[in-house]
Amino acid sequence: MLEADLFRTLSDPTRRAVFERLVPREMSVSELKSGFAISQPAISQHLAALRGAGLVCERREGRFAYYRAEPQALAPLVDWVDRYRLFWPERIEKLKRVLEDMEP
Amino acid sequence: MLEADLFRTLSDPTRRAVFERLVPREMSVSELKSGFAISQPAISQHLAALRGAGLVCERREGRFAYYRAEPQALAPLVDWVDRYRLFWPERIEKLKRVLEDMEP
DNA sequence: CTGTCGCATAAGTCGTGGCTTATATTGCGT
DNA sequence: ACGCAATATAAGCCACGACTTATGCGACAG
């Protein structure tokens, strides 16, 4: 049931890009804004939406707000796609290969 | 880049429900309509959107149109979530268990 | 203490999209 | 041939959401 929020939140391309940018490392709002052609309030609104879905979390430090992604919040979305991965044999094979490569 | 179409198409809960209903077995439009509290044109419009994303395909038979889901069209979405699954070790463990249950 | 910076919130605008009703199209039954 | 059934398309309506500008608020510098 929770995948609904994730689909809605991630359906916007800009917001998805914001999330992706916060996966490798945390970033301040102004640093995020550079690289997007939208206003600072727009960024803050996207961050609020992502925060509402648990996809990012903020760390306050003085007047700066540092955001980082929380990939584990993708859980319901992962469960959703996994449910239909079962109807798709070749994809399972590929996944198995990926997993085998990860353990010694 | 193609995951954008999938996110946009699947962001609507009704359309997502239509897709999910067509995964186990094919179904005619009128059979689909029963179970949804929306009009038949609305169903047809959702099917057109899903078809545009390659998520369903239709089979004509007389005046009936039978639709079935094409889970392989989820590929770009699967790739997207897999990219961030790597940042999330516990999820990999769960997946491995699912895969192990599937083969004797 | 005052100005400015970093960010959030408020308010308003505007496009998009999902729904409706109405209509067109094709196929089947009688 | 006629009418109805199954579906698609057209046109219009309305709500939602993404953006803007304007404003508020706390933190640091001078």
Short mmCIF file of C-alpha atoms (C1' of nucleotides) in Angstrom, two decimals:
data_model
loop_
_atom_site.label_atom_id
_atom_site.label_comp_id
_atom_site.label_asym_id
_atom_site.label_seq_id
_atom_site.Cartn_x
_atom_site.Cartn_y
_atom_site.Cartn_z
CA MET A 1 0.00 0.00 0.00
CA LEU A 2 2.88 2.30 0.71
CA GLU A 3 4.29 2.07 -2.78
CA ALA A 4 1.62 4.59 -3.78
CA ASP A 5 3.46 7.40 -1.99
CA LEU A 6 6.73 6.41 -3.60
CA PHE A 7 5.30 6.29 -7.11
CA ARG A 8 3.67 9.66 -6.62
CA THR A 9 6.76 11.22 -5.12
CA LEU A 10 9.17 9.80 -7.68
CA SER A 11 6.95 10.47 -10.68
CA ASP A 12 8.33 13.99 -11.03
CA PRO A 13 11.59 13.93 -13.03
CA THR A 14 13.11 16.87 -11.20
CA ARG A 15 12.37 15.38 -7.81
CA ARG A 16 13.77 12.05 -8.94
CA ALA A 17 16.94 13.82 -10.08
CA VAL A 18 17.22 15.52 -6.69
CA PHE A 19 16.97 12.15 -4.97
CA GLU A 20 19.55 10.57 -7.27
CA ARG A 21 21.95 13.40 -6.64
CA LEU A 22 21.71 12.83 -2.89
CA VAL A 23 22.48 9.13 -3.03
CA PRO A 24 26.28 9.27 -3.37
CA ARG A 25 26.82 12.00 -0.78
CA GLU A 26 24.99 14.52 1.36
CA MET A 27 24.61 18.04 0.07
CA SER A 28 23.37 21.43 1.21
CA VAL A 29 20.30 22.99 -0.37
CA SER A 30 22.26 25.71 -2.15
CA GLU A 31 24.71 23.18 -3.50
CA LEU A 32 21.78 21.19 -4.81
CA LYS A 33 20.24 24.24 -6.39
CA SER A 34 23.33 24.79 -8.51
CA GLY A 35 22.81 22.38 -11.34
CA PHE A 36 19.06 22.84 -11.48
CA ALA A 37 17.42 25.63 -13.44
CA ILE A 38 14.68 26.18 -10.88
CA SER A 39 14.31 28.51 -7.92
CA GLN A 40 15.46 27.73 -4.39
CA PRO A 41 11.89 27.43 -3.03
CA ALA A 42 11.18 24.84 -5.70
CA ILE A 43 14.13 22.81 -4.44
CA SER A 44 12.94 23.14 -0.86
CA GLN A 45 9.48 21.99 -1.87
CA HIS A 46 10.87 18.95 -3.62
CA LEU A 47 12.96 18.18 -0.56
CA ALA A 48 9.89 18.47 1.64
CA ALA A 49 8.06 16.01 -0.59
CA LEU A 50 11.00 13.60 -0.55
CA ARG A 51 11.24 13.96 3.22
CA GLY A 52 7.54 13.20 3.51
CA ALA A 53 8.14 9.93 1.71
CA GLY A 54 11.16 9.20 3.88
CA LEU A 55 13.40 9.27 0.83
CA VAL A 56 15.76 11.89 2.27
CA CYS A 57 16.71 13.06 5.74
CA GLU A 58 18.16 16.36 6.80
CA ARG A 59 20.98 17.26 9.12
CA ARG A 60 20.94 20.77 10.55
CA GLU A 61 24.21 22.61 11.01
CA GLY A 62 23.95 26.29 11.75
CA ARG A 63 21.99 27.92 8.98
CA PHE A 64 22.80 25.11 6.58
CA ALA A 65 20.63 22.09 5.96
CA TYR A 66 22.41 19.05 4.63
CA TYR A 67 20.34 16.39 2.94
CA ARG A 68 21.15 12.80 2.11
CA ALA A 69 19.15 10.05 0.43
CA GLU A 70 17.71 7.10 2.33
CA PRO A 71 17.61 4.28 -0.23
CA GLN A 72 15.97 1.93 2.27
CA ALA A 73 12.81 4.01 1.93
CA LEU A 74 12.51 2.46 -1.52
CA ALA A 75 11.52 -0.81 0.16
CA PRO A 76 7.84 -0.83 -0.87
CA LEU A 77 8.82 0.05 -4.43
CA VAL A 78 11.41 -2.72 -4.44
CA ASP A 79 8.81 -5.15 -3.16
CA TRP A 80 6.43 -4.04 -5.88
CA VAL A 81 8.84 -4.60 -8.75
CA ASP A 82 10.03 -7.86 -7.21
CA ARG A 83 6.45 -9.11 -7.23
CA TYR A 84 6.37 -8.79 -11.02
CA ARG A 85 9.91 -9.89 -11.49
CA LEU A 86 8.56 -13.33 -10.69
CA PHE A 87 6.63 -13.26 -13.95
CA TRP A 88 9.82 -12.64 -15.79
CA PRO A 89 12.28 -15.53 -15.72
CA GLU A 90 15.20 -14.03 -17.62
CA ARG A 91 15.33 -11.13 -15.22
CA ILE A 92 15.71 -13.49 -12.32
CA GLU A 93 18.70 -15.10 -13.95
CA LYS A 94 20.36 -11.75 -14.38
CA LEU A 95 19.72 -10.88 -10.76
CA LYS A 96 21.17 -14.17 -9.59
CA ARG A 97 24.33 -13.47 -11.51
CA VAL A 98 24.62 -10.06 -9.89
CA LEU A 99 24.20 -11.55 -6.45
CA GLU A 100 26.73 -14.30 -7.09
CA ASP A 101 29.28 -11.71 -8.09
CA MET A 102 28.88 -9.98 -4.77
CA GLU A 103 29.90 -12.78 -2.45
CA PRO A 104 33.25 -14.53 -2.43
CA MET B 1 16.16 7.70 -19.34
CA LEU B 2 13.22 5.51 -20.23
CA GLU B 3 12.29 4.99 -16.63
CA ALA B 4 10.70 8.43 -16.80
CA ASP B 5 7.81 7.09 -18.90
CA LEU B 6 7.31 4.20 -16.50
CA PHE B 7 7.25 6.40 -13.43
CA ARG B 8 4.80 8.75 -15.06
CA THR B 9 2.56 5.96 -16.32
CA LEU B 10 2.58 4.00 -13.07
CA SER B 11 2.18 7.02 -10.81
CA ASP B 12 -1.59 6.85 -11.12
CA PRO B 13 -3.03 4.35 -8.60
CA THR B 14 -5.93 3.32 -10.82
CA ARG B 15 -3.67 2.71 -13.79
CA ARG B 16 -1.30 0.74 -11.60
CA ALA B 17 -4.22 -1.37 -10.39
CA VAL B 18 -5.24 -2.02 -13.99
CA PHE B 19 -1.75 -3.20 -14.79
CA GLU B 20 -1.61 -5.43 -11.72
CA ARG B 21 -4.91 -7.02 -12.60
CA LEU B 22 -3.61 -7.93 -16.04
CA VAL B 23 -0.49 -9.67 -14.81
CA PRO B 24 -1.95 -13.04 -13.80
CA ARG B 25 -4.17 -13.43 -16.86
CA GLU B 26 -5.47 -11.59 -19.88
CA MET B 27 -8.81 -9.87 -19.63
CA SER B 28 -11.32 -8.04 -21.80
CA VAL B 29 -12.00 -4.36 -21.28
CA SER B 30 -15.51 -4.92 -19.93
CA GLU B 31 -14.26 -7.56 -17.53
CA LEU B 32 -11.65 -5.10 -16.34
CA LYS B 33 -14.25 -2.40 -15.91
CA SER B 34 -16.19 -4.54 -13.45
CA GLY B 35 -14.29 -4.02 -10.25
CA PHE B 36 -13.48 -0.40 -10.95
CA ALA B 37 -15.85 2.42 -10.11
CA ILE B 38 -14.97 4.45 -13.19
CA SER B 39 -16.44 4.67 -16.66
CA GLN B 40 -15.46 2.48 -19.60
CA PRO B 41 -13.76 5.33 -21.48
CA ALA B 42 -11.61 5.95 -18.42
CA ILE B 43 -10.51 2.31 -18.54
CA SER B 44 -9.76 2.57 -22.26
CA GLN B 45 -7.71 5.71 -21.65
CA HIS B 46 -5.69 4.00 -18.96
CA LEU B 47 -5.12 1.05 -21.27
CA ALA B 48 -3.96 3.42 -24.00
CA ALA B 49 -1.47 4.97 -21.59
CA LEU B 50 -0.22 1.57 -20.48
CA ARG B 51 0.05 0.46 -24.10
CA GLY B 52 2.05 3.60 -24.87
CA ALA B 53 4.53 2.57 -22.21
CA GLY B 54 4.59 -0.98 -23.51
CA LEU B 55 3.21 -2.25 -20.22
CA VAL B 56 0.26 -4.05 -21.81
CA CYS B 57 -0.52 -5.49 -25.23
CA GLU B 58 -3.86 -6.16 -26.81
CA ARG B 59 -5.24 -9.13 -28.70
CA ARG B 60 -8.21 -8.48 -30.93
CA GLU B 61 -10.95 -11.08 -31.20
CA GLY B 62 -14.17 -9.99 -32.80
CA ARG B 63 -15.49 -6.97 -31.00
CA PHE B 64 -13.56 -7.88 -27.89
CA ALA B 65 -10.14 -6.57 -26.96
CA TYR B 66 -8.17 -8.75 -24.62
CA TYR B 67 -5.33 -7.15 -22.74
CA ARG B 68 -2.45 -8.72 -20.87
CA ALA B 69 0.45 -7.21 -18.97
CA GLU B 70 4.00 -7.24 -20.26
CA PRO B 71 6.13 -7.29 -17.12
CA GLN B 72 9.33 -7.15 -19.15
CA ALA B 73 8.46 -3.56 -19.98
CA LEU B 74 9.34 -2.82 -16.37
CA ALA B 75 13.00 -3.32 -17.28
CA PRO B 76 14.10 0.33 -17.00
CA LEU B 77 12.30 0.63 -13.67
CA VAL B 78 13.94 -2.56 -12.44
CA ASP B 79 17.32 -1.23 -13.50
CA TRP B 80 16.61 1.99 -11.66
CA VAL B 81 15.76 0.36 -8.35
CA ASP B 82 18.61 -2.11 -8.72
CA ARG B 83 20.99 0.81 -9.01
CA TYR B 84 20.02 1.96 -5.53
CA ARG B 85 19.62 -1.51 -4.12
CA LEU B 86 23.41 -1.61 -4.12
CA PHE B 87 23.41 1.05 -1.42
CA TRP B 88 21.35 -1.24 0.73
CA PRO B 89 22.90 -4.53 1.82
CA GLU B 90 20.05 -6.05 3.84
CA ARG B 91 17.75 -5.88 0.85
CA ILE B 92 20.09 -8.09 -1.12
CA GLU B 93 19.85 -10.76 1.54
CA LYS B 94 16.07 -10.79 1.33
CA LEU B 95 16.20 -11.08 -2.42
CA LYS B 96 18.55 -14.01 -2.20
CA ARG B 97 16.11 -15.80 0.05
CA VAL B 98 13.31 -15.21 -2.41
CA LEU B 99 15.39 -16.62 -5.22
CA GLU B 100 16.41 -19.66 -3.22
CA ASP B 101 12.79 -20.46 -2.51
CA MET B 102 12.07 -20.56 -6.19
CA GLU B 103 14.36 -23.38 -7.21
CA PRO B 104 14.37 -26.91 -5.77
"C1'" DC C 1 22.57 45.50 16.71
"C1'" DT C 2 22.04 45.33 12.10
"C1'" DG C 3 22.44 43.46 7.68
"C1'" DT C 4 22.88 39.42 4.99
"C1'" DC C 5 22.89 34.64 4.07
"C1'" DG C 6 20.61 29.94 3.95
"C1'" DC C 7 16.54 27.94 3.99
"C1'" DA C 8 11.45 27.30 4.71
"C1'" DT C 9 6.76 28.63 4.14
"C1'" DA C 10 2.75 31.40 1.97
"C1'" DA C 11 0.13 32.73 -1.70
"C1'" DG C 12 -1.02 32.83 -6.38
"C1'" DT C 13 -0.59 31.26 -11.34
"C1'" DC C 14 -0.80 27.97 -14.87
"C1'" DG C 15 -0.35 23.66 -17.25
"C1'" DT C 16 -1.28 18.85 -17.08
"C1'" DG C 17 -3.88 14.86 -16.50
"C1'" DG C 18 -7.74 11.99 -15.12
"C1'" DC C 19 -12.50 12.01 -15.20
"C1'" DT C 20 -17.00 12.70 -17.34
"C1'" DT C 21 -20.58 12.62 -21.24
"C1'" DA C 22 -21.23 12.30 -26.01
"C1'" DT C 23 -20.20 10.25 -30.30
"C1'" DA C 24 -17.95 7.17 -33.72
"C1'" DT C 25 -16.71 2.39 -35.16
"C1'" DT C 26 -16.83 -2.24 -35.71
"C1'" DG C 27 -18.84 -6.93 -34.97
"C1'" DC C 28 -22.43 -10.06 -33.69
"C1'" DG C 29 -27.22 -11.72 -33.24
"C1'" DT C 30 -31.82 -12.06 -34.97
"C1'" DA D 1 -31.13 -4.86 -42.49
"C1'" DC D 2 -31.51 -3.45 -37.87
"C1'" DG D 3 -30.22 -2.95 -33.28
"C1'" DC D 4 -27.30 -3.73 -29.63
"C1'" DA D 5 -22.83 -4.89 -27.59
"C1'" DA D 6 -17.80 -3.86 -26.97
"C1'" DT D 7 -14.42 -0.58 -27.46
"C1'" DA D 8 -12.12 3.72 -28.94
"C1'" DT D 9 -11.90 8.65 -29.59
"C1'" DA D 10 -13.41 13.69 -28.84
"C1'" DA D 11 -14.44 17.46 -26.14
"C1'" DG D 12 -14.92 19.69 -21.95
"C1'" DC D 13 -14.44 20.10 -16.93
"C1'" DC D 14 -12.02 20.23 -12.72
"C1'" DA D 15 -8.59 19.24 -9.36
"C1'" DC D 16 -3.98 18.74 -8.34
"C1'" DG D 17 0.71 19.79 -8.47
"C1'" DA D 18 4.93 22.22 -9.88
"C1'" DC D 19 6.56 26.59 -10.37
"C1'" DT D 20 6.90 31.52 -9.42
"C1'" DT D 21 7.49 35.78 -6.30
"C1'" DA D 22 7.08 37.47 -1.76
"C1'" DT D 23 7.84 36.97 2.96
"C1'" DG D 24 9.39 34.99 7.44
"C1'" DC D 25 12.93 33.26 10.46
"C1'" DG D 26 17.11 31.71 12.61
"C1'" DA D 27 22.32 31.95 12.33
"C1'" DC D 28 26.60 34.19 11.42
"C1'" DA D 29 29.57 38.48 10.29
"C1'" DG D 30 30.72 43.09 10.88
#
